[in-house]
Tab-separated table of C-alpha atoms in Angstrom:
chain	number	residue	atom	x	y	z
I	1	MET	CA	0.000	0.000	0.000
I	2	LYS	CA	2.869	2.307	0.900
I	3	LYS	CA	4.493	1.582	-2.468
I	4	ILE	CA	1.286	2.443	-4.344
I	5	PHE	CA	0.979	5.684	-2.365
I	6	LEU	CA	4.531	6.725	-3.206
I	7	ILE	CA	3.970	6.032	-6.921
I	8	ALA	CA	0.773	8.067	-6.873
I	9	LEU	CA	2.531	10.906	-5.047
I	10	SER	CA	5.353	10.890	-7.600
I	11	ILE	CA	2.870	11.077	-10.479
I	12	THR	CA	1.043	13.944	-8.757
I	13	MET	CA	4.296	15.838	-8.183
I	14	LEU	CA	5.336	15.251	-11.802
I	15	SER	CA	1.980	16.494	-13.047
I	16	CYS	CA	2.177	19.639	-10.936
I	17	SER	CA	5.671	20.435	-12.149
I	18	LYS	CA	4.572	20.096	-15.795
I	19	GLU	CA	1.696	22.498	-15.259
I	20	GLU	CA	4.028	25.033	-13.674
I	21	VAL	CA	6.402	25.045	-16.669
I	22	LYS	CA	5.077	27.618	-19.110
I	23	THR	CA	6.478	28.388	-22.535
I	24	ILE	CA	7.683	31.962	-22.778
I	25	ASP	CA	6.446	33.437	-26.046
I	26	TYR	CA	6.899	37.121	-25.303
I	27	ALA	CA	9.596	39.767	-24.997
I	28	VAL	CA	9.666	42.779	-22.702
I	29	PHE	CA	10.864	46.054	-24.214
I	30	SER	CA	11.457	49.102	-22.046
I	31	GLY	CA	13.618	52.186	-21.993
I	32	LYS	CA	14.008	55.939	-21.801
I	33	ILE	CA	14.153	58.446	-24.660
I	34	GLU	CA	15.806	61.796	-24.116
I	35	ASN	CA	14.120	64.720	-25.909
I	36	PRO	CA	10.916	62.754	-26.635
I	37	ASP	CA	8.475	64.159	-29.169
I	38	GLY	CA	5.399	62.779	-27.440
I	39	GLY	CA	4.688	60.167	-30.093
I	40	LYS	CA	4.522	56.398	-29.949
I	41	LEU	CA	7.289	53.895	-30.526
I	42	SER	CA	6.348	51.282	-33.104
I	43	ILE	CA	7.726	47.773	-33.640
I	44	VAL	CA	7.318	46.394	-37.174
I	45	ASP	CA	8.359	43.088	-38.741
I	46	ASN	CA	10.551	42.669	-41.806
I	47	TYR	CA	7.513	43.162	-44.065
I	48	ASN	CA	6.812	46.495	-42.317
I	49	ASN	CA	3.701	45.040	-40.706
I	50	SER	CA	2.842	46.495	-37.310
I	51	VAL	CA	3.780	44.237	-34.386
I	52	LYS	CA	3.294	46.572	-31.447
I	53	ASP	CA	2.726	50.265	-30.778
I	54	ILE	CA	4.213	51.314	-27.450
I	55	SER	CA	3.166	54.490	-25.650
I	56	VAL	CA	6.003	56.784	-24.607
I	57	GLU	CA	5.079	58.474	-21.365
I	58	GLU	CA	6.012	61.941	-20.212
I	59	GLY	CA	9.725	62.038	-19.606
I	60	GLY	CA	10.386	59.543	-22.396
I	61	ILE	CA	9.774	56.409	-20.325
I	62	PHE	CA	8.231	53.364	-21.990
I	63	THR	CA	7.720	49.696	-21.180
I	64	ASP	CA	5.548	47.015	-22.718
I	65	THR	CA	5.261	43.316	-23.360
I	66	ILE	CA	5.325	42.054	-26.951
I	67	PRO	CA	3.281	38.820	-27.005
I	68	GLY	CA	3.682	35.981	-29.479
I	69	ILE	CA	7.104	37.206	-30.570
I	70	LYS	CA	9.052	35.028	-33.006
I	71	GLN	CA	12.827	35.070	-33.046
I	72	GLY	CA	14.140	37.249	-35.805
I	73	PRO	CA	14.811	40.741	-37.170
I	74	TYR	CA	12.417	43.626	-36.582
I	75	MET	CA	12.592	47.389	-36.670
I	76	PHE	CA	11.537	50.063	-34.234
I	77	LYS	CA	10.384	53.477	-35.414
I	78	TYR	CA	10.248	56.703	-33.462
I	79	ALA	CA	10.094	60.377	-34.411
I	80	ASN	CA	10.469	59.648	-38.141
I	81	GLU	CA	13.643	57.636	-37.424
I	82	TYR	CA	14.116	53.892	-37.385
I	83	SER	CA	16.614	51.250	-36.346
I	84	ASP	CA	17.051	47.506	-36.735
I	85	ILE	CA	16.283	45.415	-33.680
I	86	TYR	CA	16.489	41.673	-33.034
I	87	LEU	CA	13.937	40.045	-30.735
I	88	LYS	CA	13.331	36.559	-29.394
I	89	PRO	CA	11.070	34.999	-26.739
I	90	GLY	CA	12.389	35.661	-23.248
I	91	ASP	CA	14.168	38.901	-24.066
I	92	ASN	CA	13.990	41.632	-21.429
I	93	LEU	CA	15.522	44.468	-23.384
I	94	ASN	CA	16.125	48.022	-22.206
I	95	LEU	CA	16.873	50.869	-24.624
I	96	THR	CA	18.191	54.363	-24.061
I	97	LEU	CA	18.566	56.968	-26.801
I	98	ASP	CA	18.428	60.681	-27.515
I	99	SER	CA	15.979	61.470	-30.316
I	100	LYS	CA	18.163	64.421	-31.401
I	101	GLU	CA	21.152	62.142	-32.001
I	102	PHE	CA	19.268	58.987	-32.825
I	103	ASP	CA	21.755	56.441	-34.216
I	104	GLU	CA	24.719	57.724	-32.225
I	105	THR	CA	23.057	57.308	-28.818
I	106	ILE	CA	21.323	53.912	-29.059
I	107	LYS	CA	22.372	51.692	-26.141
I	108	TYR	CA	20.864	48.427	-24.925
I	109	SER	CA	21.048	46.519	-21.661
I	110	GLY	CA	19.388	43.375	-20.360
I	111	ASN	CA	18.702	40.030	-21.979
I	112	GLY	CA	19.074	40.377	-25.762
I	113	SER	CA	21.395	43.389	-25.548
I	114	ALA	CA	24.426	41.681	-27.147
I	115	GLU	CA	22.702	41.238	-30.508
I	116	ASN	CA	21.160	44.701	-30.490
I	117	ASN	CA	24.246	46.630	-29.434
I	118	TYR	CA	25.985	44.857	-32.312
I	119	LEU	CA	23.270	45.989	-34.763
I	120	ALA	CA	23.466	49.572	-33.469
I	121	GLN	CA	27.222	49.626	-34.015
I	122	VAL	CA	26.894	48.046	-37.482
I	123	SER	CA	24.598	50.929	-38.451
I	124	LEU	CA	27.226	53.449	-37.332
I	125	ASN	CA	29.963	51.507	-39.113
I	126	GLN	CA	27.946	51.695	-42.327
I	127	GLU	CA	27.704	55.462	-42.023
I	128	LYS	CA	31.481	55.641	-41.576
I	129	LEU	CA	31.935	54.004	-44.976
I	130	GLY	CA	30.848	57.317	-46.456
I	131	LYS	CA	31.222	57.427	-50.234
I	132	LEU	CA	31.959	53.680	-50.330
I	133	ARG	CA	28.193	53.244	-49.961
I	134	GLN	CA	27.379	55.585	-52.847
I	135	TYR	CA	26.882	54.108	-56.303
I	136	GLN	CA	27.849	57.456	-57.844
I	137	TYR	CA	31.348	57.038	-56.381
I	138	LEU	CA	31.616	53.276	-56.812
I	139	GLY	CA	30.861	53.683	-60.495
I	140	THR	CA	34.002	55.781	-60.921
I	141	LEU	CA	36.316	52.986	-59.708
I	142	GLU	CA	38.270	50.636	-61.896
I	143	GLU	CA	37.173	47.013	-61.661
I	144	GLU	CA	40.201	45.745	-59.727
I	145	ASP	CA	40.045	48.587	-57.210
I	146	PHE	CA	36.306	48.104	-56.720
I	147	VAL	CA	36.704	44.377	-55.992
I	148	LYS	CA	39.528	45.032	-53.519
I	149	LYS	CA	37.431	47.568	-51.650
I	150	MET	CA	34.453	45.184	-51.475
I	151	ASP	CA	36.680	42.369	-50.194
I	152	SER	CA	38.247	44.684	-47.617
I	153	ILE	CA	34.838	45.817	-46.336
I	154	LYS	CA	33.670	42.201	-46.071
I	155	GLN	CA	36.756	41.274	-44.066
I	156	LEU	CA	36.342	44.216	-41.677
I	157	GLN	CA	32.684	43.361	-41.128
I	158	THR	CA	33.488	39.681	-40.545
I	159	ASP	CA	36.257	40.525	-38.071
I	160	PHE	CA	33.913	42.830	-36.164
I	161	LEU	CA	31.215	40.145	-36.000
I	162	ASN	CA	33.686	37.541	-34.761
I	163	SER	CA	34.912	39.897	-32.051
I	164	GLN	CA	31.492	39.976	-30.404
I	165	GLU	CA	30.764	37.852	-27.341
I	166	GLY	CA	27.524	36.242	-26.244
I	167	LEU	CA	25.696	36.383	-29.585
I	168	ASP	CA	22.834	33.984	-30.198
I	169	PRO	CA	24.076	31.287	-32.666
I	170	THR	CA	21.080	31.732	-35.003
I	171	PHE	CA	21.609	35.486	-35.032
I	172	LYS	CA	25.315	35.096	-35.798
I	173	LYS	CA	24.633	32.756	-38.728
I	174	GLN	CA	22.177	35.269	-40.155
I	175	GLN	CA	24.679	38.101	-39.767
I	176	GLU	CA	27.335	36.063	-41.558
I	177	ALA	CA	24.867	35.666	-44.405
I	178	GLU	CA	24.069	39.395	-44.316
I	179	ILE	CA	27.753	40.222	-44.778
I	180	LEU	CA	28.145	37.670	-47.580
I	181	TYR	CA	25.086	38.766	-49.534
I	182	LYS	CA	25.790	42.448	-49.029
I	183	ARG	CA	29.093	41.906	-50.854
I	184	ILE	CA	27.259	39.918	-53.531
I	185	TYR	CA	24.747	42.763	-53.906
I	186	TYR	CA	27.490	45.289	-54.646
I	187	LEU	CA	29.454	42.956	-56.918
I	188	GLY	CA	26.287	42.171	-58.830
I	189	ASN	CA	25.514	45.841	-59.391
I	190	PHE	CA	28.963	47.086	-60.446
I	191	GLU	CA	28.039	47.138	-64.129
I	192	ALA	CA	24.966	49.223	-63.301
I	193	PHE	CA	27.084	51.613	-61.208
I	194	LYS	CA	29.535	52.081	-64.087
I	195	ASN	CA	26.827	52.552	-66.669
I	196	TYR	CA	25.049	55.120	-64.489
I	197	VAL	CA	28.211	57.179	-64.095
I	198	ASN	CA	29.144	56.854	-67.777
I	199	LYS	CA	25.534	57.410	-68.885
I	200	ASP	CA	25.540	54.393	-71.186
I	201	SER	CA	24.881	50.655	-70.974
I	202	GLY	CA	28.004	49.326	-72.611
I	203	PHE	CA	30.226	48.437	-69.671
I	204	LYS	CA	30.755	44.742	-68.925
I	205	VAL	CA	32.977	43.210	-66.254
I	206	SER	CA	36.057	41.270	-67.347
I	207	GLU	CA	36.577	37.520	-67.377
I	208	ASN	CA	38.624	37.882	-64.188
I	209	TYR	CA	35.681	39.305	-62.239
I	210	PRO	CA	34.801	37.224	-59.140
I	211	LYS	CA	32.355	34.373	-59.808
I	212	TYR	CA	30.283	35.525	-56.863
I	213	GLU	CA	27.223	33.417	-57.719
I	214	GLU	CA	28.984	30.075	-57.647
I	215	GLY	CA	27.880	27.705	-54.899
I	216	LEU	CA	25.056	29.877	-53.560
I	217	ASN	CA	22.084	28.150	-51.933
I	218	LEU	CA	18.883	29.598	-53.365
I	219	GLU	CA	16.696	27.750	-50.863
I	220	ASP	CA	18.255	28.304	-47.436
I	221	GLU	CA	15.233	28.730	-45.167
I	222	LYS	CA	17.418	29.585	-42.167
I	223	ILE	CA	18.449	32.915	-43.685
I	224	ILE	CA	15.276	33.939	-45.484
I	225	ASP	CA	14.891	36.848	-43.036
I	226	VAL	CA	18.291	38.207	-44.099
I	227	ARG	CA	17.671	41.429	-46.023
I	228	PHE	CA	20.371	41.082	-48.666
I	229	TYR	CA	19.620	37.382	-49.175
I	230	LYS	CA	16.057	38.273	-50.098
I	231	GLU	CA	17.356	41.090	-52.284
I	232	TYR	CA	19.561	38.606	-54.120
I	233	LEU	CA	16.713	36.131	-54.611
I	234	LYS	CA	14.415	38.852	-55.879
I	235	LYS	CA	16.983	40.050	-58.406
I	236	TYR	CA	17.776	36.469	-59.464
I	237	TYR	CA	14.141	35.597	-60.187
I	238	SER	CA	13.397	39.040	-61.655
I	239	LEU	CA	16.080	38.484	-64.287
I	240	LYS	CA	14.588	35.084	-65.107
I	241	SER	CA	11.098	36.551	-65.275
I	242	ALA	CA	12.317	39.131	-67.804
I	243	GLU	CA	12.776	36.270	-70.258
I	244	ILE	CA	9.124	35.208	-70.150
I	245	THR	CA	8.020	38.850	-70.206
I	246	LYS	CA	9.535	39.128	-73.690
I	247	SER	CA	8.473	35.724	-74.994
I	248	ASP	CA	4.975	35.454	-73.503
I	249	SER	CA	3.901	39.128	-73.537
I	250	ILE	CA	3.171	38.970	-69.825
I	251	ASN	CA	3.679	42.046	-67.648
I	252	PRO	CA	6.869	42.031	-65.518
I	253	GLU	CA	5.133	41.961	-62.141
I	254	THR	CA	2.994	38.944	-62.959
I	255	ALA	CA	5.937	37.242	-64.664
I	256	TYR	CA	7.952	37.506	-61.450
I	257	LEU	CA	5.241	35.823	-59.383
I	258	THR	CA	4.905	33.136	-62.031
I	259	ILE	CA	8.636	32.315	-62.029
I	260	VAL	CA	8.831	32.252	-58.224
I	261	SER	CA	5.790	29.999	-58.045
I	262	SER	CA	7.140	27.509	-60.564
I	263	GLU	CA	10.846	27.410	-59.638
I	264	VAL	CA	11.103	27.821	-55.855
I	265	LYS	CA	10.733	24.469	-54.121
I	266	SER	CA	10.795	25.603	-50.484
I	267	SER	CA	7.306	26.644	-49.383
I	268	VAL	CA	8.843	28.975	-46.775
I	269	ILE	CA	10.975	30.851	-49.303
I	270	LYS	CA	8.257	30.838	-51.934
I	271	GLU	CA	5.779	32.417	-49.534
I	272	ALA	CA	8.320	35.002	-48.365
I	273	LEU	CA	9.027	36.083	-51.957
I	274	LEU	CA	5.402	36.049	-53.091
I	275	TYR	CA	4.096	38.026	-50.135
I	276	GLY	CA	7.143	40.291	-50.000
I	277	ASP	CA	6.389	41.352	-53.567
I	278	ALA	CA	2.595	41.420	-53.404
I	279	LYS	CA	2.371	43.548	-50.273
I	280	TYR	CA	3.581	46.514	-52.310
I	281	GLY	CA	3.643	45.253	-55.883
I	282	ILE	CA	-0.098	44.784	-56.198
I	283	SER	CA	-0.487	48.550	-55.830
I	284	TYR	CA	1.761	49.170	-58.842
I	285	THR	CA	1.011	46.442	-61.365
I	286	ASN	CA	-0.622	47.402	-64.652
I	287	ASP	CA	-2.482	44.084	-64.828
I	288	LEU	CA	-4.184	43.830	-61.453
I	289	GLN	CA	-6.399	40.840	-62.229
I	290	ALA	CA	-3.631	38.623	-63.596
I	291	TYR	CA	-1.290	39.578	-60.749
I	292	TYR	CA	-3.906	38.808	-58.105
I	293	ASP	CA	-4.870	35.495	-59.710
I	294	VAL	CA	-1.272	34.235	-59.760
I	295	PHE	CA	-0.689	35.247	-56.155
I	296	MET	CA	-3.887	33.620	-54.881
I	297	ALA	CA	-3.198	30.404	-56.800
I	298	ASN	CA	0.235	29.987	-55.248
I	299	SER	CA	0.248	31.594	-51.799
I	300	THR	CA	-0.341	29.156	-48.929
I	301	ASP	CA	-0.662	31.630	-46.055
I	302	GLU	CA	-4.318	32.431	-45.344
I	303	GLU	CA	-3.529	35.685	-43.525
I	304	HIS	CA	-1.444	36.864	-46.463
I	305	LYS	CA	-4.182	35.913	-48.918
I	306	LYS	CA	-6.744	37.776	-46.840
I	307	GLU	CA	-4.596	40.922	-46.750
I	308	ILE	CA	-3.868	40.874	-50.485
I	309	THR	CA	-7.547	40.242	-51.256
I	310	GLU	CA	-8.496	43.325	-49.251
I	311	LYS	CA	-5.977	45.369	-51.231
I	312	TYR	CA	-7.228	43.876	-54.489
I	313	ASN	CA	-10.838	44.787	-53.723
I	314	LYS	CA	-9.790	48.327	-52.909
I	315	LEU	CA	-7.600	48.670	-55.984
I	316	MET	CA	-10.362	47.422	-58.277
I	317	LYS	CA	-12.115	50.676	-57.495
I	318	LEU	CA	-9.112	52.562	-58.889
I	319	SER	CA	-9.256	51.185	-62.413
I	320	LYS	CA	-9.197	53.414	-65.478
I	321	GLY	CA	-12.426	55.393	-65.837
I	322	ALA	CA	-13.495	54.971	-62.208
I	323	PRO	CA	-14.276	58.102	-60.162
I	324	SER	CA	-11.133	59.242	-58.385
I	325	PRO	CA	-10.974	59.482	-54.592
I	326	LYS	CA	-10.907	63.130	-53.595
I	327	PHE	CA	-8.821	65.379	-51.435
I	328	THR	CA	-10.627	68.254	-49.753
I	329	ASP	CA	-9.278	71.514	-48.362
I	330	TYR	CA	-5.590	70.565	-48.321
I	331	GLU	CA	-3.353	73.498	-47.383
I	332	ASN	CA	-1.902	75.283	-50.386
I	333	TYR	CA	1.580	76.797	-50.045
I	334	ALA	CA	0.390	79.803	-52.051
I	335	GLY	CA	-2.348	80.445	-49.486
I	336	GLY	CA	-5.743	79.053	-48.587
I	337	THR	CA	-6.758	75.491	-49.368
I	338	THR	CA	-7.304	73.428	-52.508
I	339	SER	CA	-9.643	70.515	-53.235
I	340	LEU	CA	-9.726	68.168	-56.211
I	341	ASP	CA	-13.130	69.552	-57.140
I	342	ASP	CA	-11.552	73.000	-57.548
I	343	LEU	CA	-9.617	71.623	-60.525
I	344	LYS	CA	-12.556	70.032	-62.308
I	345	GLY	CA	-12.523	70.691	-66.051
I	346	LYS	CA	-8.763	70.049	-66.258
I	347	TYR	CA	-6.574	67.008	-66.304
I	348	VAL	CA	-4.803	66.715	-62.956
I	349	TYR	CA	-1.338	65.190	-62.606
I	350	ILE	CA	-0.558	64.492	-58.948
I	351	ASP	CA	2.884	63.871	-57.468
I	352	VAL	CA	2.790	62.395	-53.948
I	353	TRP	CA	6.164	63.077	-52.320
I	354	ALA	CA	8.041	64.115	-49.153
I	355	THR	CA	11.082	66.251	-48.368
I	356	TRP	CA	13.021	63.251	-46.979
I	357	CYS	CA	12.453	61.076	-50.075
I	358	GLY	CA	15.544	60.903	-52.320
I	359	PRO	CA	13.801	59.424	-55.406
I	360	CYS	CA	11.099	62.085	-55.050
I	361	LYS	CA	13.623	64.888	-55.106
I	362	ARG	CA	15.367	63.389	-58.133
I	363	GLU	CA	12.112	63.796	-60.067
I	364	ILE	CA	11.814	67.505	-59.261
I	365	PRO	CA	13.850	68.859	-62.221
I	366	SER	CA	11.870	66.701	-64.667
I	367	LEU	CA	8.569	67.697	-63.083
I	368	LYS	CA	9.469	71.385	-63.321
I	369	GLU	CA	10.336	70.937	-66.986
I	370	VAL	CA	7.073	69.148	-67.776
I	371	THR	CA	5.095	71.764	-65.851
I	372	LYS	CA	6.779	74.535	-67.832
I	373	ASN	CA	6.214	72.790	-71.183
I	374	TYR	CA	2.497	72.382	-70.474
I	375	GLU	CA	1.944	75.866	-69.102
I	376	GLY	CA	-1.362	77.237	-70.386
I	377	LYS	CA	-2.580	73.749	-71.412
I	378	ASN	CA	-5.621	72.015	-69.949
I	379	ILE	CA	-3.717	70.315	-67.151
I	380	ALA	CA	-2.947	71.163	-63.521
I	381	PHE	CA	0.158	69.881	-61.763
I	382	VAL	CA	-0.276	69.084	-58.076
I	383	SER	CA	2.508	68.129	-55.663
I	384	MET	CA	1.146	66.636	-52.443
I	385	SER	CA	3.544	66.359	-49.508
I	386	VAL	CA	3.083	63.505	-47.028
I	387	ASP	CA	5.624	64.971	-44.611
I	388	LYS	CA	4.722	64.734	-40.948
I	389	LYS	CA	3.412	67.842	-39.217
I	390	LYS	CA	6.698	68.288	-37.365
I	391	ASP	CA	8.392	68.684	-40.799
I	392	TYR	CA	5.923	71.300	-41.990
I	393	ASP	CA	8.577	74.048	-41.953
I	394	LYS	CA	10.973	71.818	-43.917
I	395	TRP	CA	8.283	71.420	-46.568
I	396	ARG	CA	7.705	75.166	-46.880
I	397	LYS	CA	11.451	75.819	-46.980
I	398	MET	CA	12.032	73.251	-49.745
I	399	VAL	CA	9.159	74.602	-51.836
I	400	GLU	CA	10.702	78.063	-51.572
I	401	GLU	CA	14.345	77.085	-52.107
I	402	LYS	CA	13.688	74.812	-55.082
I	403	GLU	CA	11.121	77.234	-56.519
I	404	LEU	CA	8.563	74.471	-56.922
I	405	ASP	CA	5.654	75.434	-59.117
I	406	GLY	CA	2.179	74.099	-59.707
I	407	TYR	CA	-0.134	73.463	-56.754
I	408	GLN	CA	1.988	72.699	-53.678
I	409	LEU	CA	-0.256	70.997	-51.113
I	410	PHE	CA	0.348	69.600	-47.628
I	411	ALA	CA	-1.599	66.426	-46.785
I	412	PRO	CA	-3.105	66.926	-43.301
I	413	ASN	CA	-2.338	63.459	-41.851
I	414	ASP	CA	0.731	62.397	-43.874
I	415	TRP	CA	0.405	58.699	-44.868
I	416	GLU	CA	-2.952	58.377	-43.142
I	417	SER	CA	-4.556	61.205	-45.117
I	418	ASP	CA	-7.737	60.049	-46.843
I	419	PHE	CA	-6.493	60.563	-50.395
I	420	VAL	CA	-3.236	58.680	-49.726
I	421	SER	CA	-5.055	55.839	-47.993
I	422	ASP	CA	-7.781	55.617	-50.652
I	423	TYR	CA	-5.145	55.195	-53.361
I	424	GLU	CA	-3.360	52.472	-51.351
I	425	ILE	CA	-0.107	54.403	-51.638
I	426	MET	CA	2.631	52.265	-50.063
I	427	GLY	CA	5.685	54.079	-51.391
I	428	ILE	CA	6.697	57.370	-52.920
I	429	PRO	CA	7.082	59.031	-55.314
I	430	ARG	CA	3.685	58.083	-56.669
I	431	PHE	CA	2.069	59.739	-59.671
I	432	ILE	CA	-1.629	59.839	-60.552
I	433	LEU	CA	-3.443	61.233	-63.591
I	434	ILE	CA	-7.116	62.260	-63.400
I	435	ASP	CA	-9.310	63.467	-66.270
I	436	PRO	CA	-11.397	66.700	-66.424
I	437	GLU	CA	-14.504	64.869	-65.161
I	438	GLY	CA	-12.675	63.629	-62.053
I	439	ASN	CA	-12.197	60.062	-63.306
I	440	ILE	CA	-8.980	58.069	-63.143
I	441	VAL	CA	-6.808	57.972	-66.245
I	442	ASN	CA	-3.938	56.124	-64.558
I	443	ALA	CA	-3.593	55.419	-60.825
I	444	ASN	CA	0.077	54.593	-61.447
I	445	ALA	CA	0.982	57.240	-63.979
I	446	PRO	CA	4.488	57.447	-65.487
I	447	ARG	CA	7.114	59.522	-63.715
I	448	PRO	CA	8.035	62.988	-65.038
I	449	SER	CA	11.453	61.636	-66.031
I	450	SER	CA	9.859	58.939	-68.193
I	451	LYS	CA	9.159	59.463	-71.893
I	452	GLU	CA	5.994	57.467	-71.317
I	453	LEU	CA	4.437	60.446	-69.532
I	454	ILE	CA	4.813	62.713	-72.567
I	455	ASN	CA	3.487	59.936	-74.804
I	456	LEU	CA	0.453	59.585	-72.530
I	457	LEU	CA	-0.232	63.308	-72.426
I	458	ASN	CA	0.117	63.502	-76.209
I	459	GLU	CA	-2.338	60.632	-76.658
I	460	LEU	CA	-4.829	62.635	-74.596
I	461	SER	CA	-4.235	65.686	-76.849
I	462	ILE	CA	-3.462	67.896	-73.872
């Protein structure tokens, strides 16, 4: 009887201990921000999907629990700045920074700090590379010198990684891949750098150029979250899709999804590439139905399919000839406010931009030229800034300094302004053409620097 009792007691004790062991699936993130701007701190995943918005209290103090966290790379955003962050279940991470010197002051302590202090220093190291990050400079180098510089940078980055102590093994493997594929990215773009600088497309690397693509694993699921690995895969399959674009008369965006769907064997990598493209690409394709059909036929993630379907349904309302969403009483730099209805009777070419956006600013000279060439014609040129309210003065200063013409408007709620949201604008610059009746001509109109814009305007006899 005593023996039976002891066995029963042991089983009871074992059962209790199992119930007490709980799987930790969350991370705690806390810290203090000097010179806070009163806004929230946002955590997003590597698809820029919101993970957690954290309130920053008076004095810059914040703390919150991030439930259901999966180990991997994320990003935190604050005061129009952002920084890479690495999170895993069980982390208890504390951050301090000064919002006026964002990158330079990031410091972490607590569980998970080793990986994140490394990332903060990597960001600073990248800035120290200076012109070695700029394609305008890299394109001026001779081939041999360029390769030596890329090899030297890779070695310095590898040595720095290996000097770190206490890094999570999975994190370290991913960082090794980041360094490798960053070098591959630059080597793979050297011809483009040269041709940009020389303003032609004739330069080709020599036979002695490194065979950087040899031995690469195109289906390594363990590094699919590595930014430059995904960049490499996207470029690799984009080049292959260009072949069927020519032969099958299929648009480039749909061709890319088709190639990925047919050639990638790993379901994890296939889904990452399909969704990574569709999240933004569906807003820019010129063949919405075909693009959507290919994605839905090949995606296996129900949440992703639901999200893309919602975008598709919204974008279907933006097809050619459909009534355009409107903007109402947006502040006009020249004074007063302007609404889309005020411009009825004219074609309206809209440039959605921001003062911090490099590609937007590169379009300014072309836009000014087009605006001048069509002066007095039946078309209005509208530039709509999505700068945040805190950058309002920067917007006014840039309009003045660059002598921007046309209608210069300030969207009241930046990216969340109704017009921007209604057009599903996910990236800028974005150009839209509307006809005199207020109907959409092209929700993804050609850029001012593109000859296609002039061809389109000529077709409309403007």
